[in-house]
Coordinates of C-alpha atoms and ligand atoms in Angstrom, one line a residue:
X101 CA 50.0 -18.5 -60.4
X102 CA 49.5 -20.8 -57.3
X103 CA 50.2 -24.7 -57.8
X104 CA 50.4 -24.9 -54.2
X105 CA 46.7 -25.1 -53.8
X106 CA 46.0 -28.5 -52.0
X107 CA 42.7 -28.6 -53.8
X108 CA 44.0 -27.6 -57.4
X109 CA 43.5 -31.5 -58.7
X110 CA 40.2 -30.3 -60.6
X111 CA 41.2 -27.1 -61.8
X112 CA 43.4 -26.3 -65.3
X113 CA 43.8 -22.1 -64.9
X114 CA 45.4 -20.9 -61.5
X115 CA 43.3 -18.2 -59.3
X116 CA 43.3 -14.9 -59.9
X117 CA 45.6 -12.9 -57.6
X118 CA 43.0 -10.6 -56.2
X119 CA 40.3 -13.5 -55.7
X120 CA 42.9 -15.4 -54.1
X121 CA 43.4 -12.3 -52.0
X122 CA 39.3 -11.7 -51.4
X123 CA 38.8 -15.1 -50.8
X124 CA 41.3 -16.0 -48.3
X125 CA 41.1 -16.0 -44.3
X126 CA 44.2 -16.5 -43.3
X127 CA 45.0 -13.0 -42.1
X128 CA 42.1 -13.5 -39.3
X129 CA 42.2 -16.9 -39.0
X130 CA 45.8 -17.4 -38.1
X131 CA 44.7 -16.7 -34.3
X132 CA 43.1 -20.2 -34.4
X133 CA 46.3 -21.9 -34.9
X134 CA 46.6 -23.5 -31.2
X135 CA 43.7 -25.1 -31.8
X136 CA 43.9 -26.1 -35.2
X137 CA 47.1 -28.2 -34.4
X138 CA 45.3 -29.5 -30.9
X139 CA 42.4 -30.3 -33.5
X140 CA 44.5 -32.4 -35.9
X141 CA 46.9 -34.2 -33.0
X142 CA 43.3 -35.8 -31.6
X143 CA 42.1 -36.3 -35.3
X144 CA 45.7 -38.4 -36.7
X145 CA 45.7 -40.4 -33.2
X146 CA 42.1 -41.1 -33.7
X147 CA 42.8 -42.3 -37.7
X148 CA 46.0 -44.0 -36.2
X149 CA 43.8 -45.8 -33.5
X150 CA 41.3 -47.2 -35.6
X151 CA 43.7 -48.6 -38.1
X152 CA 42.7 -46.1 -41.0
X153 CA 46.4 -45.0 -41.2
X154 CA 49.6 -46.3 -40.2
X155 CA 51.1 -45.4 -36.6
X156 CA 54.3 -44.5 -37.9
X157 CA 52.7 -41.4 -39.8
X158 CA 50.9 -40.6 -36.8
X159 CA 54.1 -40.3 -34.8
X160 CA 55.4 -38.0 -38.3
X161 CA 52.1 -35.9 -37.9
X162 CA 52.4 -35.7 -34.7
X163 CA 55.7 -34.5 -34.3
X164 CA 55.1 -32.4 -37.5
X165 CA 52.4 -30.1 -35.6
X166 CA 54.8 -29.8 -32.6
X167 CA 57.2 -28.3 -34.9
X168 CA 55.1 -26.0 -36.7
X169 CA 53.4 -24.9 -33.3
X170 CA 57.2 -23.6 -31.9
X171 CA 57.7 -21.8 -35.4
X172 CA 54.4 -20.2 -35.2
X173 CA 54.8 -19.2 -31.6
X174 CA 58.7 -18.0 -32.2
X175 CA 57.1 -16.1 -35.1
X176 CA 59.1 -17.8 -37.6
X177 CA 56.1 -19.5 -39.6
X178 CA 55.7 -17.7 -42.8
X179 CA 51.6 -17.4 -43.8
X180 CA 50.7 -17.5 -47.0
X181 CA 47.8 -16.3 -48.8
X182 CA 47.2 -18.2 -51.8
X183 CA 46.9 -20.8 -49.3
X184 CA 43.8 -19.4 -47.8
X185 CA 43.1 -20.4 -44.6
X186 CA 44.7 -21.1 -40.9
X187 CA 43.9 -25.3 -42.0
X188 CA 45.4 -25.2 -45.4
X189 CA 48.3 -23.2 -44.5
X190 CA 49.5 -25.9 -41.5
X191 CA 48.9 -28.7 -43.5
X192 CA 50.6 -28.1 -46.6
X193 CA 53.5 -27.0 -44.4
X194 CA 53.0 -30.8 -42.6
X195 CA 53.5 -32.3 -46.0
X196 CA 56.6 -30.0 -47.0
X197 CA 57.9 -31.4 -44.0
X198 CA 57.2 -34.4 -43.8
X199 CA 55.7 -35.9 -46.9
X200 CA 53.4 -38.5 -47.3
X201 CA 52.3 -38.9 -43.8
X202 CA 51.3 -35.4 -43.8
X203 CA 49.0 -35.7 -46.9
X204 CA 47.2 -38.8 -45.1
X205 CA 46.2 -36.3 -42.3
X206 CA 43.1 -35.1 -43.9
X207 CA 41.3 -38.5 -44.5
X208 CA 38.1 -38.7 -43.1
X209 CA 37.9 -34.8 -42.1
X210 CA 36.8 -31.6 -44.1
X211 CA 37.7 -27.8 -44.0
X212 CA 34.2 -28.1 -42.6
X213 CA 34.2 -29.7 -39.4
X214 CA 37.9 -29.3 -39.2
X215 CA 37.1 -25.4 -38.5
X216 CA 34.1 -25.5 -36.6
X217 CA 35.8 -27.6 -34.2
X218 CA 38.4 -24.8 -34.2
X219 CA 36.0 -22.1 -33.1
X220 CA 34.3 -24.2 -30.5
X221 CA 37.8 -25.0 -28.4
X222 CA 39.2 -21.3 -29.2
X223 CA 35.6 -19.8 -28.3
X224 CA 35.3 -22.5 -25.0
X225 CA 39.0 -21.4 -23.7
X226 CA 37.8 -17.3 -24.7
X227 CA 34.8 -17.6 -22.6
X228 CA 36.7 -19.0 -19.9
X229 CA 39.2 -16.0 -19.3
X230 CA 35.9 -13.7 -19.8
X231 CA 34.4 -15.5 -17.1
X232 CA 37.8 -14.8 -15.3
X233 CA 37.9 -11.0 -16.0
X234 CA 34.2 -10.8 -14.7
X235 CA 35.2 -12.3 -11.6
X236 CA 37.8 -9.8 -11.4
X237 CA 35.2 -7.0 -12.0
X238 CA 33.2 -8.5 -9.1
X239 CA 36.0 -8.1 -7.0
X240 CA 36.6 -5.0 -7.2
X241 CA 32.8 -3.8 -6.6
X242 CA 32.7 -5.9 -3.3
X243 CA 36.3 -4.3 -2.9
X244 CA 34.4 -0.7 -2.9
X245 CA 31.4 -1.7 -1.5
X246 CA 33.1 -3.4 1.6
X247 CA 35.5 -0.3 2.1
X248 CA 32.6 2.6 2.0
X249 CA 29.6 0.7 3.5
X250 CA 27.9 3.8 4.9
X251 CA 28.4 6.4 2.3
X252 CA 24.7 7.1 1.7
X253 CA 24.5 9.2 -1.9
X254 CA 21.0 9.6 -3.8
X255 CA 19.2 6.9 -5.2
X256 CA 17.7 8.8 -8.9
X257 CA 14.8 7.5 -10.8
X258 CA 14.6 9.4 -13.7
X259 CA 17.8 10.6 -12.7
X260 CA 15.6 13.0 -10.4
X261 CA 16.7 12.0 -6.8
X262 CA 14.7 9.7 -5.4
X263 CA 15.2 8.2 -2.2
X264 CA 18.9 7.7 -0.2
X265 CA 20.3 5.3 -0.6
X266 CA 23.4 3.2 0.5
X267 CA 26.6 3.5 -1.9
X268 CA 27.6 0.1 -2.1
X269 CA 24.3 -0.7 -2.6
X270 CA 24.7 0.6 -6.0
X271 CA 28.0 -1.1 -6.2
X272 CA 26.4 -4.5 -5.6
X273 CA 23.6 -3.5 -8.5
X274 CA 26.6 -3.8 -10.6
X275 CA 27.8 -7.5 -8.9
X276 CA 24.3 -8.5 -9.3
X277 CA 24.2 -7.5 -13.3
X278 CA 28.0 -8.8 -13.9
X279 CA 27.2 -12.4 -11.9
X280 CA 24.3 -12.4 -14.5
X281 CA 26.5 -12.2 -17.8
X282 CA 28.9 -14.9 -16.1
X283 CA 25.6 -17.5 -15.5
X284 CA 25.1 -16.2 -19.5
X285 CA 28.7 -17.1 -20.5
X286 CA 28.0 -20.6 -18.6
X287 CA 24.7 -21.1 -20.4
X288 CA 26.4 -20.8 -23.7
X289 CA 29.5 -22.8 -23.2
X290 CA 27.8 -25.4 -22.0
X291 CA 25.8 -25.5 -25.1
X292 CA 29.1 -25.3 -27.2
X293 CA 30.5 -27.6 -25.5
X294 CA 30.3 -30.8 -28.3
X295 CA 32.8 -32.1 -30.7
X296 CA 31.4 -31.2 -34.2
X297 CA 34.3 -33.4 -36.0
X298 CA 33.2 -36.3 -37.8
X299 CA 31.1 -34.7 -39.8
X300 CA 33.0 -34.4 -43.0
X301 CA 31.8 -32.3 -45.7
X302 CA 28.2 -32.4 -44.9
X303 CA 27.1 -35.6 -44.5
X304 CA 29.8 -37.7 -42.1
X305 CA 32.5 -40.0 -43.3
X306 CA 33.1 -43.6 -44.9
X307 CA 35.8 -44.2 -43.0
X308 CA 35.6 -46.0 -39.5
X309 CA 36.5 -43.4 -36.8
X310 CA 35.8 -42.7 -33.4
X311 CA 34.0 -39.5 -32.6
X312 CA 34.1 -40.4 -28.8
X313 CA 37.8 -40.9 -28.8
X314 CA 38.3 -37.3 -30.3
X315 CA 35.8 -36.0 -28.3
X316 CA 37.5 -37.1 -25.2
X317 CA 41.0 -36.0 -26.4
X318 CA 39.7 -32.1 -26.6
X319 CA 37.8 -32.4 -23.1
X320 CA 34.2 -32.1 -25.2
X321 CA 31.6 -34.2 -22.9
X322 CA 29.7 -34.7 -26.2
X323 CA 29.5 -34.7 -29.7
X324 CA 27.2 -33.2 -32.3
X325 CA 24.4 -35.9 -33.3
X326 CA 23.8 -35.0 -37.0
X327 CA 26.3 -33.9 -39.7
X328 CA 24.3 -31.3 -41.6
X329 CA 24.1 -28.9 -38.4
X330 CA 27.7 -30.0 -37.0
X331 CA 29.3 -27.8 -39.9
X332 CA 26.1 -25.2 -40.6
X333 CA 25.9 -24.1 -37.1
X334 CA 27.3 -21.2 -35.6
X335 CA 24.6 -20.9 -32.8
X336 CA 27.1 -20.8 -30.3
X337 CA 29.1 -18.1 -31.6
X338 CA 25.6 -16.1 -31.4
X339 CA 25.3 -16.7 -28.0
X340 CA 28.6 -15.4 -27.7
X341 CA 28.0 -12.4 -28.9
X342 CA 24.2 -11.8 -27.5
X343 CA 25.8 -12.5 -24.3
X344 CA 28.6 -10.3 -25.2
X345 CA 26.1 -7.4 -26.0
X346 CA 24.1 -7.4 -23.2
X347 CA 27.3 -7.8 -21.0
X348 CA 28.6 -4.5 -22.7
X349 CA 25.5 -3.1 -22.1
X350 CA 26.0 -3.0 -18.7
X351 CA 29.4 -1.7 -18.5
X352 CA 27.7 1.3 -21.2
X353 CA 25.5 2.0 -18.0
X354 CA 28.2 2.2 -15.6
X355 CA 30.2 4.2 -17.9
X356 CA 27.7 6.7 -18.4
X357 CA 27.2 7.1 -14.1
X358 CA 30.9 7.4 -13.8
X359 CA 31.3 9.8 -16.5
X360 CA 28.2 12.0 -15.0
X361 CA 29.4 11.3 -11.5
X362 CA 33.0 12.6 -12.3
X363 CA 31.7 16.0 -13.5
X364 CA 32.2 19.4 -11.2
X365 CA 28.2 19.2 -11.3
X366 CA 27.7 15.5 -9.1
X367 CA 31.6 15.6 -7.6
X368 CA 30.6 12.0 -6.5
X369 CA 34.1 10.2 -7.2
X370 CA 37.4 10.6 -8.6
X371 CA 38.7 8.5 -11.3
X372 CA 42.4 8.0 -11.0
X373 CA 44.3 9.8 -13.1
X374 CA 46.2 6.8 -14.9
X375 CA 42.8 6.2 -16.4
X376 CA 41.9 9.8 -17.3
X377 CA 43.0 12.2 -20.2
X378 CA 43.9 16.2 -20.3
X379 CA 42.7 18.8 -23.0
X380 CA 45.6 19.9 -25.7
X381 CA 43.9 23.1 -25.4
X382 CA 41.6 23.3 -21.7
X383 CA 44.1 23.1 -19.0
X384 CA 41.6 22.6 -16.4
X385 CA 40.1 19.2 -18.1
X386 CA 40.6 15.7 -16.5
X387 CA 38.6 13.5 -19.2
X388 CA 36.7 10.1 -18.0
X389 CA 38.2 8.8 -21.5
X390 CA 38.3 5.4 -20.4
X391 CA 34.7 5.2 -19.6
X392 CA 33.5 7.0 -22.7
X393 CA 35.4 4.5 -24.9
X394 CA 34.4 1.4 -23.1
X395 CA 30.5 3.3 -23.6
X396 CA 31.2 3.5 -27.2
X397 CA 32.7 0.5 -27.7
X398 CA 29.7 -1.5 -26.8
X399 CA 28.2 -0.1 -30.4
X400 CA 31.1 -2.3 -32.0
X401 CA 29.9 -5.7 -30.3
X402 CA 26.4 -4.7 -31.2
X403 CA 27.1 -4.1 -34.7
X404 CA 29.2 -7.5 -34.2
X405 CA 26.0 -9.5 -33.0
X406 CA 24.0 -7.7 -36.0
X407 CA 26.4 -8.8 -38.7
X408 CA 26.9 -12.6 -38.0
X409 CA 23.2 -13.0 -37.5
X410 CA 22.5 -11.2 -40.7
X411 CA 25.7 -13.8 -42.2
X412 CA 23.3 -16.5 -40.9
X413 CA 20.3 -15.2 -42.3
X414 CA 18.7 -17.6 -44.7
X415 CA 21.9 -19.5 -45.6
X416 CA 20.7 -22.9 -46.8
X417 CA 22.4 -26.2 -45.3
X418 CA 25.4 -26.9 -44.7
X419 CA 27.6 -25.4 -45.2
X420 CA 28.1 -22.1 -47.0
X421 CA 31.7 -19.8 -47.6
X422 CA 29.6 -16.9 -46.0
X423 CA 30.3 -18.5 -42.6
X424 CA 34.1 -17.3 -43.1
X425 CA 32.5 -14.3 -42.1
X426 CA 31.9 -15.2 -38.4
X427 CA 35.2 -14.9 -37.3
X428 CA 36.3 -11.0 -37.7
X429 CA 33.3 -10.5 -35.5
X430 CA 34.0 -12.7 -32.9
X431 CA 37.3 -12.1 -32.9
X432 CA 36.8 -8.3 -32.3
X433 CA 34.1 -9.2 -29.7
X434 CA 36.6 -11.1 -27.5
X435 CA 39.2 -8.5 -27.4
X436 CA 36.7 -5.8 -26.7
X437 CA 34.7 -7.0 -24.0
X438 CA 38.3 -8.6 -22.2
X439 CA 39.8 -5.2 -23.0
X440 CA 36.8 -3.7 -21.5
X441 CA 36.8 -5.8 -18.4
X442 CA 40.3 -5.6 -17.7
X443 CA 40.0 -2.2 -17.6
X444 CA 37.0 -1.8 -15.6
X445 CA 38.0 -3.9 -12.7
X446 CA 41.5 -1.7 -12.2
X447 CA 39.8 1.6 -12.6
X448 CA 37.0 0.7 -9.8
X449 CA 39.4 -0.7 -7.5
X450 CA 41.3 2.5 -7.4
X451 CA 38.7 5.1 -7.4
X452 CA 38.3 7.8 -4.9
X453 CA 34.6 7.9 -3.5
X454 CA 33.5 11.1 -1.8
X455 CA 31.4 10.3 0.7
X456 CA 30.7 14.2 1.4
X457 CA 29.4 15.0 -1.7
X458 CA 27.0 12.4 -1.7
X459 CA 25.7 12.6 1.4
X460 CA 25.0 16.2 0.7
X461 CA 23.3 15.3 -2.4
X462 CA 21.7 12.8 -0.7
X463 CA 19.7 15.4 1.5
X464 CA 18.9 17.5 -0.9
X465 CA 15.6 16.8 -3.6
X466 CA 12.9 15.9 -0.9
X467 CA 14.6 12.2 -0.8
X468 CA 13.5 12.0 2.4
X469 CA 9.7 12.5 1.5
X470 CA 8.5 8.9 1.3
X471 CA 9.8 8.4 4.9
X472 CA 7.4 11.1 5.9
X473 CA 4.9 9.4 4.3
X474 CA 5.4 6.2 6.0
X475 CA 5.7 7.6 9.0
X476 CA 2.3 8.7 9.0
X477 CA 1.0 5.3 7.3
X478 CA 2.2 3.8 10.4
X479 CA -0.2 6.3 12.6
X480 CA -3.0 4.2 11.0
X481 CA -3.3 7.1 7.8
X482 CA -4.1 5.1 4.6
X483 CA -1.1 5.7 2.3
X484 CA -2.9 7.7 -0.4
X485 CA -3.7 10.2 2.1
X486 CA -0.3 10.6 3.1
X487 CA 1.1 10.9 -0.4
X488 CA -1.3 14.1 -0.4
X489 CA -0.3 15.6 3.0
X490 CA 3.6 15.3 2.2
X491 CA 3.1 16.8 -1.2
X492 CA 1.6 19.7 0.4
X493 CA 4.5 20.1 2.8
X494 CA 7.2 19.3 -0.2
X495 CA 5.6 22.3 -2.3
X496 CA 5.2 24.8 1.4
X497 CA 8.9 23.8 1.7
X498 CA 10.0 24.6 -2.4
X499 CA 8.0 28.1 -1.9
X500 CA 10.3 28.9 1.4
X501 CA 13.4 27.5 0.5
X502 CA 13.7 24.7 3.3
X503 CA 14.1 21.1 3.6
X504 CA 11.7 18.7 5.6
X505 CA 13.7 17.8 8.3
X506 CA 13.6 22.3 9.0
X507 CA 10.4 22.2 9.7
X508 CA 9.2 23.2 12.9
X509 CA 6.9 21.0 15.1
X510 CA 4.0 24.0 14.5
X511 CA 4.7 23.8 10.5
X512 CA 4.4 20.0 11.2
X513 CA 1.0 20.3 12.8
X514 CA 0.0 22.6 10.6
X515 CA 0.0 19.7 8.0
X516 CA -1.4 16.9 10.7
X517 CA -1.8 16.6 13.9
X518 CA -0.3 12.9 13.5
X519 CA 3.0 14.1 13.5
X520 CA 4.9 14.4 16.4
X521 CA 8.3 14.9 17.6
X522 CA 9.2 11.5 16.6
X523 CA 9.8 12.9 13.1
X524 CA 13.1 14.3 13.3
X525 CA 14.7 10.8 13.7
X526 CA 12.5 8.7 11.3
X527 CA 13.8 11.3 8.5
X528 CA 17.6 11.3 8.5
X529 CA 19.3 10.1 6.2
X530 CA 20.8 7.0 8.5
X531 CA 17.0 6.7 9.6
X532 CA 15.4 6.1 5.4
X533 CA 18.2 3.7 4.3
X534 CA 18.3 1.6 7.4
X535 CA 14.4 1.1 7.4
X536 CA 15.0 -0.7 4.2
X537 CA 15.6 -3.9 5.3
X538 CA 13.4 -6.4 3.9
X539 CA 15.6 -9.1 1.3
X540 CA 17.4 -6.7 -1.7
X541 CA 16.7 -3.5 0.3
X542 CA 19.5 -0.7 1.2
X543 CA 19.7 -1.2 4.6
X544 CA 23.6 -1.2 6.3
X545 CA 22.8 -4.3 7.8
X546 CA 20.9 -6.1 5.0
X547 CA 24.1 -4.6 2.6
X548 CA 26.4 -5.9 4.5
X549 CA 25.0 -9.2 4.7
X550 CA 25.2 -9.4 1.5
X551 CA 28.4 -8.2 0.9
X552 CA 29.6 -11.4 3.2
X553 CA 27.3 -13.4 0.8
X554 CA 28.6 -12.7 -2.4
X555 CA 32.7 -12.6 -0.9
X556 CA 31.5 -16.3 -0.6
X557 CA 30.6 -16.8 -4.3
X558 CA 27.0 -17.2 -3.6
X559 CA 24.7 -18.0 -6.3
X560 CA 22.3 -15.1 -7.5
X561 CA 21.0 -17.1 -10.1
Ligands
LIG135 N1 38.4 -20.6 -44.1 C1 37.1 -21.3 -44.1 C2 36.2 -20.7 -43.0 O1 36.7 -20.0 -42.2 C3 37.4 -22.7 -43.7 C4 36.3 -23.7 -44.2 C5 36.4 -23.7 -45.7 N2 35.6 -24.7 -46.3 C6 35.3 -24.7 -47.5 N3 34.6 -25.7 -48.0 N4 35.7 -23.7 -48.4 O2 35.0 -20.9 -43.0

């Protein structure tokens, strides 16, 4: 039996316990508590402003919130589920307290607007300390790329080895991706960024109040320009998570390299061993368990970004109880891809790169056959020519067990009388990656360059 229910005017039989139980929120929702009290400070000073309730109960209200926002914090607050949510739980407390006043706080506002304002300021302050944790990633990329700028390792395609290529080049792949998801994160707050309350129930309020005024309180630039969408959208949320996904994508990626460079088969790096796991039963095993979870936690955030856009699916305006749904997911989304971050940017800061390893893998697979090529396209040999004449040499070189650069000048000749002894030193290693130096190639100097670029915060866009 509940007669605490704030809404329980219309009804004559009390919930049933395990509906009360289905329905309610309040065991998610109590993480939106900061901003539910910094939403209903702006809202009472906004009523108190315009006249629509008396000063004196603002000050109450006021005060009220202040006092419930320390017992919450010290842990003292006790939640309670027959009162639903995160809104109805703080204000019926507010009236408890302090009577009256606190039952005039919810003139001119709805559950409605009251928490979609909620989810845009704890969302906006979320997306903020992602933005933070990306920048932190970035760091520690430029922090590795920076310290081993000439560790040449293979570049794959098809994860065949391909051409050399410079190692922090492929650490400032990853700055490039991760500056992407922060421009992302931007996009979307920026979009969010608009004060939906006012809107009421649906269809705004009879009462005189001043969106602007609240609008400015909470730092919003804006606010929402028609009531319907103000409490039926949750497009902003979906951003969230899109941007989320694709973000975790990325670190999936870089997982997945770590984990196959960290076997005994590449021996490319070393993760440190705070990050790693051993085997209960393989002594020998030092597991990349950080990498693997962060790899199969970007299914959760997926799965996240499928279920609120399936929530969304079809619901008609405005308004619907489904949308209570949108919060687990987010919720789980922010902790995941923070978590994930975090993580990430210690574990590349402290991992070992061997530059050996690389370098030998580097020379081995022909990655040194396009330079060959090249070389003879600059004799004045069209390139499809060249292509044919190095293929030639590539399979001579498989049948006797040698490399290109082993070749003697007679082999050479033997191929085309182009060549000449010039192509020992167009075919190193050094040689191939410093060639590449047109914008976004893996040339030392064009990566270092860069390097200095992106230290500065420059804009990839
Ligand atoms: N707990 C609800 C939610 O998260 C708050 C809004 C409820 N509004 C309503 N009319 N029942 O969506």
């Amino acid at each position: 039996m509940s007669k605490d229910k704030l809404w329980g005017g219309r009804f004559s039989q009390p919930t049933d316990t395990f509906v009360e139980e289905f329905t309610a929120s309040i065991d998610f929702d109590k993480r939106l508590y900061r901003h539910d009290i910094r939403g209903s400070m702006a809202h009472a000073r906004m009523l108190g402003r315009q006249g629509i309730i008396p000063q004196a109960d603002v000050d109450a209200i006021v005060a009220g919130l202040e006092d419930i926002l320390s017992r919450i914090e010290a842990g003292t607050f006790d939640f309670s589920v027959s009162l639903e949510d995160i809104h109805m739980n703080i204000e019926a407390r507010l009236s408890a307290a302090i009577g009256e006043a606190g039952k005039r706080l919810h003139t001119g506002r709805s559950r409605n607007d009251q928490v979609a304002v909620d989810i845009r300021l704890y969302l906006r302050d979320e997306m903020g300390e992602v933005m933070d944790y990306l920048d932190r990633l970035t760091d520690s990329l430029l922090f590795q790329a920076e310290r081993n700028l000439g560790v040449i390792m293979p570049g794959y395609t098809h994860l065949q080895v391909a051409q050399p290529i410079l190692f922090s080049h492929h650490m400032l792949a990853y700055v490039e991706m991760f500056r992407r998801d922060r421009g992302r994160m931007e996009d979307c707050r920026k979009r969010l960024d608009a004060l939906p309350l006012g809107a009421g129930a649906l269809a705004g309020t009879t009462f005189p109040i001043d969106r602007e005024f609240v609008a400015a309180q909470l730092d919003f630039p804006e606010v929402t320009r028609n009531s319907l969408d103000s409490v039926s959208d949750r497009d902003f949320a979906l951003e969230f998570l899109s941007a989320s996904s694709i973000l975790m994508m990325h670190l999936s990626r870089f997982s997945e390299e770590l984990i196959l460079w960290s076997t005994s088969e590449f021996d490319f790096i070393e993760l440190s061993d705070s990050f790693c796991t051993g085997s209960s039963i393989m002594p020998q095993k030092k597991n990349p368990d950080v990498p693997e979870l962060v790899r199969g936690k970007t299914g959760r955030v997926y799965g996240n970004l499928m279920a609120l856009l399936t929530v969304m699916k079809a619901l008609p305006l405005a308004y619907n109880k489904d949308m209570q749904e949108d919060k687990e997911p987010l919720f789980d989304t922010v902790d995941t891809v923070k978590g994930s971050l975090k993580i990430f940017a210690d574990m590349i800061r402290e991992m070992r790169v061997k530059a050996d390893a690389m370098r030998e893998a580097a020379a081995r697979g022909f990655s040194n056959a396009t330079d060959v090529a090249d070389y003879l396209v600059r004799t004045g040999m069209p390139f499809r020519e060249a292509h044919e004449v190095v293929g030639q040499s590539v399979r001579y070189c498989i049948e006797r067990k040698k490399r290109l650069e082993e070749l003697s000048m007679e082999e050479w000749k033997g191929f085309s009388d182009r060549i000449g002894p010039d192509i020992y030193e167009a075919i190193t290693l050094e040689a191939s990656v410093n060639a590449r130096r047109a914008t976004g190639g893996t040339a030392l100097e064009r990566v270092r360059a860069e390097i200095e670029r992106l230290k500065k915060g420059a804009d990839t866009g």
